[in-house]
Short mmCIF file of C-alpha atoms in Angstrom, two decimals:
data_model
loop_
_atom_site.label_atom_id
_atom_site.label_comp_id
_atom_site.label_asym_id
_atom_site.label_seq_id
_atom_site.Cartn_x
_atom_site.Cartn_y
_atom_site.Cartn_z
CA UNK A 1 4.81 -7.11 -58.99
CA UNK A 2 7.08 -8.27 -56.39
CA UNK A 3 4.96 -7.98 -52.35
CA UNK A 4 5.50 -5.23 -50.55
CA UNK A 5 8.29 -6.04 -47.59
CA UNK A 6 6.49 -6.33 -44.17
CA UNK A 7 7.13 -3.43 -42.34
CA UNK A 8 9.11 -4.64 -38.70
CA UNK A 9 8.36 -2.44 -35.68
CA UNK A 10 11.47 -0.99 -34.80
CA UNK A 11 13.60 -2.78 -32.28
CA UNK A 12 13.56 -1.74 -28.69
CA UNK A 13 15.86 -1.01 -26.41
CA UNK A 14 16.37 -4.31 -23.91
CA UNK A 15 18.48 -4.89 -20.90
CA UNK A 16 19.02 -7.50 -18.49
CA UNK A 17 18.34 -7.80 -14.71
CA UNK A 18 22.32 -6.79 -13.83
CA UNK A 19 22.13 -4.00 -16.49
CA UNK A 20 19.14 -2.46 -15.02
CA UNK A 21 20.01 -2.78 -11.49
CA UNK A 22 23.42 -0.55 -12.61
CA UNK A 23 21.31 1.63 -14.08
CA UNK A 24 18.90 2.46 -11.17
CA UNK A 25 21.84 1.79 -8.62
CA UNK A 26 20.69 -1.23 -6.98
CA UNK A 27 21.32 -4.52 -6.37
CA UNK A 28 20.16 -7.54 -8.96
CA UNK A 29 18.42 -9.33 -6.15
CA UNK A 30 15.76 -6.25 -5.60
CA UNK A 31 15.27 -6.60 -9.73
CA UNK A 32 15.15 -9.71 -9.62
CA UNK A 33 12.60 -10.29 -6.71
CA UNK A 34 10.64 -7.17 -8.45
CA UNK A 35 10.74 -8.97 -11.60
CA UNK A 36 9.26 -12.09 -10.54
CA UNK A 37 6.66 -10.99 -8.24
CA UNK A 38 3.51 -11.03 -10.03
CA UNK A 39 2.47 -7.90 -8.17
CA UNK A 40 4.60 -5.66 -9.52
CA UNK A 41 3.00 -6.42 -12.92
CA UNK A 42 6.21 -6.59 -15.14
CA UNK A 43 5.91 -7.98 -18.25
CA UNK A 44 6.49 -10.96 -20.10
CA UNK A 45 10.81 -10.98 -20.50
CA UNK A 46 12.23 -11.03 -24.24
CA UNK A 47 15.35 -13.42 -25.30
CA UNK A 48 17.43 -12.83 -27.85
CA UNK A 49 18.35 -15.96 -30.24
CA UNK A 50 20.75 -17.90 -28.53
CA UNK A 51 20.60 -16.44 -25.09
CA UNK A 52 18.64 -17.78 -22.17
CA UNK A 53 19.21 -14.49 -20.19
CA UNK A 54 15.61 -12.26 -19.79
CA UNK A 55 15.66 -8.91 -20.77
CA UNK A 56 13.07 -6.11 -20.95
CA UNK A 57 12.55 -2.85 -22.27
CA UNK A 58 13.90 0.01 -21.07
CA UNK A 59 11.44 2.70 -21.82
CA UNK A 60 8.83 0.45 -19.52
CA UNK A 61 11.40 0.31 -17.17
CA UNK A 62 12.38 3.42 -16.80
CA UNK A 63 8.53 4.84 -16.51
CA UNK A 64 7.58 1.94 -13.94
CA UNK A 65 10.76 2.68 -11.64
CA UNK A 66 9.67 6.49 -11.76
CA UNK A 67 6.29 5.36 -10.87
CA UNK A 68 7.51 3.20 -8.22
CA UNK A 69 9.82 5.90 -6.85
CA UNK A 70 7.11 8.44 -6.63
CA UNK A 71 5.42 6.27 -4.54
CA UNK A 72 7.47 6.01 -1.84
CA UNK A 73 7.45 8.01 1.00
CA UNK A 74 9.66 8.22 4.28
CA UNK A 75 7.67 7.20 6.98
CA UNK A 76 7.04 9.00 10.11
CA UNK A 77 8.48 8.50 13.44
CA UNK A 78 5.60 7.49 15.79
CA UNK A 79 7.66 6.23 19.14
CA UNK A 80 8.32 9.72 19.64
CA UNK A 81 4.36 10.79 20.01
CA UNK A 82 2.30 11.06 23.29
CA UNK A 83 -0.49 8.86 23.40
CA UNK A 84 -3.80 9.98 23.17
CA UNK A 85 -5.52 10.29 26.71
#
């Protein structure tokens, strides 16, 4: 009997840095700096054969930028505020 094929895990959605930047509405250089700082935890990019560009997944990018976005908060004017006597 011939082996069973290997089953593949599906492929997932990638984009590059320029394509996700469009998609969020912002610029390539915040994606990129987010990208490459290890503090932001991204992970490890994905090429395609025959392509040097980086890509990642969407899906994780889509839930960390939510994340991130949730996160942020307008600050509060405090050069407005009497100080404490």
């Amino acid at each position: 009997m011939p082996d069973a094929p290997e089953r593949q895990e599906p492929e997932r959605e990638t984009m590059t840095i320029p394509k996700l930047a469009e998609r969020v509405g912002r610029s390539r250089t915040l994606i990129h700096r987010l990208a490459t700082n290890p503090a932001e935890g991204w992970p490890a990019p994905v090429f395609k054969p025959g392509s040097s560009r980086p890509e990642y997944d969407v899906a994780w990018f889509d839930e960390y930028w939510a994340q991130r976005q949730a996160g942020i908060r307008q600050g509060r004017r405090t050069d407005l505020e009497r100080p404490e006597e």
